JSON list of C-alpha atoms in Angstrom, two decimals:
[
{"chain": "A", "resi": 1, "resn": "MET", "atom": "CA", "xyz": [0.00, 0.00, 0.00]},
{"chain": "A", "resi": 2, "resn": "ILE", "atom": "CA", "xyz": [1.40, 3.36, -1.06]},
{"chain": "A", "resi": 3, "resn": "VAL", "atom": "CA", "xyz": [0.70, 6.14, 1.44]},
{"chain": "A", "resi": 4, "resn": "THR", "atom": "CA", "xyz": [1.66, 9.70, 0.48]},
{"chain": "A", "resi": 5, "resn": "THR", "atom": "CA", "xyz": [0.95, 13.29, 1.43]},
{"chain": "A", "resi": 6, "resn": "THR", "atom": "CA", "xyz": [0.91, 14.30, -2.24]},
{"chain": "A", "resi": 7, "resn": "ASN", "atom": "CA", "xyz": [-2.19, 14.28, -4.46]},
{"chain": "A", "resi": 8, "resn": "SER", "atom": "CA", "xyz": [-0.58, 12.13, -7.13]},
{"chain": "A", "resi": 9, "resn": "ILE", "atom": "CA", "xyz": [2.08, 9.44, -7.41]},
{"chain": "A", "resi": 10, "resn": "GLU", "atom": "CA", "xyz": [4.78, 9.94, -10.00]},
{"chain": "A", "resi": 11, "resn": "GLY", "atom": "CA", "xyz": [4.67, 7.26, -12.67]},
{"chain": "A", "resi": 12, "resn": "LYS", "atom": "CA", "xyz": [1.28, 5.93, -11.52]},
{"chain": "A", "resi": 13, "resn": "GLN", "atom": "CA", "xyz": [-2.17, 6.63, -12.89]},
{"chain": "A", "resi": 14, "resn": "ILE", "atom": "CA", "xyz": [-5.21, 6.78, -10.64]},
{"chain": "A", "resi": 15, "resn": "GLU", "atom": "CA", "xyz": [-7.88, 4.46, -11.96]},
{"chain": "A", "resi": 16, "resn": "GLN", "atom": "CA", "xyz": [-10.56, 5.19, -9.37]},
{"chain": "A", "resi": 17, "resn": "TYR", "atom": "CA", "xyz": [-11.12, 7.48, -6.38]},
{"chain": "A", "resi": 18, "resn": "LEU", "atom": "CA", "xyz": [-12.75, 5.43, -3.63]},
{"chain": "A", "resi": 19, "resn": "GLY", "atom": "CA", "xyz": [-13.36, 8.11, -1.02]},
{"chain": "A", "resi": 20, "resn": "LEU", "atom": "CA", "xyz": [-12.17, 9.57, 2.24]},
{"chain": "A", "resi": 21, "resn": "VAL", "atom": "CA", "xyz": [-10.50, 7.31, 4.79]},
{"chain": "A", "resi": 22, "resn": "SER", "atom": "CA", "xyz": [-9.39, 8.12, 8.30]},
{"chain": "A", "resi": 23, "resn": "GLY", "atom": "CA", "xyz": [-7.80, 6.53, 11.31]},
{"chain": "A", "resi": 24, "resn": "GLU", "atom": "CA", "xyz": [-8.33, 7.92, 14.78]},
{"chain": "A", "resi": 25, "resn": "VAL", "atom": "CA", "xyz": [-6.45, 6.95, 17.92]},
{"chain": "A", "resi": 26, "resn": "ILE", "atom": "CA", "xyz": [-6.77, 8.31, 21.45]},
{"chain": "A", "resi": 27, "resn": "LEU", "atom": "CA", "xyz": [-3.85, 7.65, 23.75]},
{"chain": "A", "resi": 28, "resn": "GLY", "atom": "CA", "xyz": [-3.45, 8.34, 27.45]},
{"chain": "A", "resi": 29, "resn": "ALA", "atom": "CA", "xyz": [-0.35, 9.43, 29.30]},
{"chain": "A", "resi": 30, "resn": "ASN", "atom": "CA", "xyz": [0.34, 8.42, 32.88]},
{"chain": "A", "resi": 31, "resn": "VAL", "atom": "CA", "xyz": [1.17, 10.70, 35.80]},
{"chain": "A", "resi": 32, "resn": "VAL", "atom": "CA", "xyz": [4.74, 9.45, 36.38]},
{"chain": "A", "resi": 33, "resn": "ARG", "atom": "CA", "xyz": [5.67, 9.82, 32.71]},
{"chain": "A", "resi": 34, "resn": "ASP", "atom": "CA", "xyz": [4.11, 13.32, 32.66]},
{"chain": "A", "resi": 35, "resn": "PHE", "atom": "CA", "xyz": [6.14, 14.30, 35.71]},
{"chain": "A", "resi": 36, "resn": "LEU", "atom": "CA", "xyz": [9.42, 13.06, 34.23]},
{"chain": "A", "resi": 37, "resn": "ALA", "atom": "CA", "xyz": [8.67, 14.72, 30.90]},
{"chain": "A", "resi": 38, "resn": "SER", "atom": "CA", "xyz": [7.97, 18.01, 32.66]},
{"chain": "A", "resi": 39, "resn": "ILE", "atom": "CA", "xyz": [11.39, 17.84, 34.35]},
{"chain": "A", "resi": 40, "resn": "THR", "atom": "CA", "xyz": [13.01, 17.35, 30.94]},
{"chain": "A", "resi": 41, "resn": "ASP", "atom": "CA", "xyz": [11.07, 20.33, 29.60]},
{"chain": "A", "resi": 42, "resn": "ILE", "atom": "CA", "xyz": [12.13, 22.51, 32.55]},
{"chain": "A", "resi": 43, "resn": "ILE", "atom": "CA", "xyz": [15.84, 21.84, 32.02]},
{"chain": "A", "resi": 44, "resn": "GLY", "atom": "CA", "xyz": [15.49, 22.53, 28.31]},
{"chain": "A", "resi": 45, "resn": "GLY", "atom": "CA", "xyz": [15.92, 19.07, 26.82]},
{"chain": "A", "resi": 46, "resn": "ARG", "atom": "CA", "xyz": [13.72, 17.21, 24.40]},
{"chain": "A", "resi": 47, "resn": "SER", "atom": "CA", "xyz": [11.01, 15.05, 25.85]},
{"chain": "A", "resi": 48, "resn": "GLY", "atom": "CA", "xyz": [11.77, 11.65, 24.36]},
{"chain": "A", "resi": 49, "resn": "THR", "atom": "CA", "xyz": [8.81, 10.20, 26.25]},
{"chain": "A", "resi": 50, "resn": "TYR", "atom": "CA", "xyz": [6.31, 12.42, 24.49]},
{"chain": "A", "resi": 51, "resn": "GLU", "atom": "CA", "xyz": [8.10, 12.17, 21.16]},
{"chain": "A", "resi": 52, "resn": "SER", "atom": "CA", "xyz": [7.77, 8.38, 21.25]},
{"chain": "A", "resi": 53, "resn": "LYS", "atom": "CA", "xyz": [4.12, 8.69, 22.30]},
{"chain": "A", "resi": 54, "resn": "LEU", "atom": "CA", "xyz": [3.47, 10.99, 19.31]},
{"chain": "A", "resi": 55, "resn": "ALA", "atom": "CA", "xyz": [5.21, 8.52, 16.97]},
{"chain": "A", "resi": 56, "resn": "GLU", "atom": "CA", "xyz": [3.18, 5.64, 18.41]},
{"chain": "A", "resi": 57, "resn": "GLY", "atom": "CA", "xyz": [-0.07, 7.54, 17.90]},
{"chain": "A", "resi": 58, "resn": "ARG", "atom": "CA", "xyz": [0.87, 8.54, 14.35]},
{"chain": "A", "resi": 59, "resn": "ASP", "atom": "CA", "xyz": [1.77, 4.96, 13.40]},
{"chain": "A", "resi": 60, "resn": "MET", "atom": "CA", "xyz": [-1.43, 3.55, 14.88]},
{"chain": "A", "resi": 61, "resn": "ALA", "atom": "CA", "xyz": [-3.63, 6.15, 13.15]},
{"chain": "A", "resi": 62, "resn": "VAL", "atom": "CA", "xyz": [-1.95, 5.56, 9.77]},
{"chain": "A", "resi": 63, "resn": "GLU", "atom": "CA", "xyz": [-2.25, 1.78, 10.24]},
{"chain": "A", "resi": 64, "resn": "GLU", "atom": "CA", "xyz": [-5.99, 2.10, 10.95]},
{"chain": "A", "resi": 65, "resn": "MET", "atom": "CA", "xyz": [-6.46, 4.38, 7.92]},
{"chain": "A", "resi": 66, "resn": "VAL", "atom": "CA", "xyz": [-4.61, 1.90, 5.65]},
{"chain": "A", "resi": 67, "resn": "LYS", "atom": "CA", "xyz": [-6.75, -0.98, 6.96]},
{"chain": "A", "resi": 68, "resn": "LYS", "atom": "CA", "xyz": [-9.93, 0.91, 6.06]},
{"chain": "A", "resi": 69, "resn": "ALA", "atom": "CA", "xyz": [-8.52, 1.76, 2.61]},
{"chain": "A", "resi": 70, "resn": "ARG", "atom": "CA", "xyz": [-7.74, -1.92, 1.94]},
{"chain": "A", "resi": 71, "resn": "ASN", "atom": "CA", "xyz": [-11.29, -2.85, 2.91]},
{"chain": "A", "resi": 72, "resn": "MET", "atom": "CA", "xyz": [-12.51, -0.40, 0.24]},
{"chain": "A", "resi": 73, "resn": "GLY", "atom": "CA", "xyz": [-10.32, -2.10, -2.39]},
{"chain": "A", "resi": 74, "resn": "ALA", "atom": "CA", "xyz": [-7.67, 0.63, -2.51]},
{"chain": "A", "resi": 75, "resn": "ASN", "atom": "CA", "xyz": [-4.00, 0.06, -3.23]},
{"chain": "A", "resi": 76, "resn": "ALA", "atom": "CA", "xyz": [-2.93, 3.60, -2.26]},
{"chain": "A", "resi": 77, "resn": "VAL", "atom": "CA", "xyz": [-3.90, 6.53, -0.05]},
{"chain": "A", "resi": 78, "resn": "ILE", "atom": "CA", "xyz": [-3.08, 10.01, -1.32]},
{"chain": "A", "resi": 79, "resn": "GLY", "atom": "CA", "xyz": [-3.32, 13.49, 0.20]},
{"chain": "A", "resi": 80, "resn": "VAL", "atom": "CA", "xyz": [-2.61, 12.18, 3.69]},
{"chain": "A", "resi": 81, "resn": "ASP", "atom": "CA", "xyz": [-2.83, 14.68, 6.54]},
{"chain": "A", "resi": 82, "resn": "LEU", "atom": "CA", "xyz": [-1.90, 14.06, 10.18]},
{"chain": "A", "resi": 83, "resn": "ASP", "atom": "CA", "xyz": [-3.43, 16.00, 13.06]},
{"chain": "A", "resi": 84, "resn": "PHE", "atom": "CA", "xyz": [-2.69, 15.84, 16.77]},
{"chain": "A", "resi": 85, "resn": "GLU", "atom": "CA", "xyz": [-4.95, 17.24, 19.49]},
{"chain": "A", "resi": 86, "resn": "THR", "atom": "CA", "xyz": [-4.46, 17.38, 23.23]},
{"chain": "A", "resi": 87, "resn": "LEU", "atom": "CA", "xyz": [-7.55, 16.37, 25.14]},
{"chain": "A", "resi": 88, "resn": "ARG", "atom": "CA", "xyz": [-8.22, 16.80, 28.83]},
{"chain": "A", "resi": 89, "resn": "ASP", "atom": "CA", "xyz": [-6.87, 14.48, 31.52]},
{"chain": "A", "resi": 90, "resn": "GLY", "atom": "CA", "xyz": [-3.63, 13.75, 29.67]},
{"chain": "A", "resi": 91, "resn": "MET", "atom": "CA", "xyz": [-5.27, 12.25, 26.61]},
{"chain": "A", "resi": 92, "resn": "MET", "atom": "CA", "xyz": [-3.97, 12.81, 23.09]},
{"chain": "A", "resi": 93, "resn": "MET", "atom": "CA", "xyz": [-5.82, 12.23, 19.82]},
{"chain": "A", "resi": 94, "resn": "CYS", "atom": "CA", "xyz": [-4.03, 11.39, 16.58]},
{"chain": "A", "resi": 95, "resn": "ILE", "atom": "CA", "xyz": [-5.94, 11.52, 13.30]},
{"chain": "A", "resi": 96, "resn": "ALA", "atom": "CA", "xyz": [-4.75, 10.42, 9.86]},
{"chain": "A", "resi": 97, "resn": "THR", "atom": "CA", "xyz": [-6.95, 11.28, 6.87]},
{"chain": "A", "resi": 98, "resn": "GLY", "atom": "CA", "xyz": [-6.52, 10.77, 3.15]},
{"chain": "A", "resi": 99, "resn": "THR", "atom": "CA", "xyz": [-8.19, 9.71, -0.09]},
{"chain": "A", "resi": 100, "resn": "ALA", "atom": "CA", "xyz": [-8.32, 5.99, -0.89]},
{"chain": "A", "resi": 101, "resn": "VAL", "atom": "CA", "xyz": [-7.56, 5.33, -4.55]},
{"chain": "A", "resi": 102, "resn": "LYS", "atom": "CA", "xyz": [-7.06, 2.41, -6.89]},
{"chain": "A", "resi": 103, "resn": "LEU", "atom": "CA", "xyz": [-3.96, 2.75, -9.07]},
{"chain": "A", "resi": 104, "resn": "LYS", "atom": "CA", "xyz": [-3.64, 1.16, -12.49]},
{"chain": "A", "resi": 105, "resn": "GLU", "atom": "CA", "xyz": [-1.31, -1.82, -12.28]}
]
């Protein structure tokens, strides 16, 4: 499955547009990890804990989006956009959206 942020794929022709697909994931963060991450932020370093949590959320959202695209008969997702939102109580939402397409073989 080809997944791209662009609206076309060089050297490939889109045979059919199948529609919008999305993957949504909500992740929680625990109190101890939040405390340690805040210490890192205070001393000016990067928060590896939160960076890995963001990467995990992104990967899960893209994986869910790809699964939905496959179920529609797609072999690619174009125009992919990733959004991250902070929710209350330490929750984070990751959303991947794109257009499921069928490419000519």
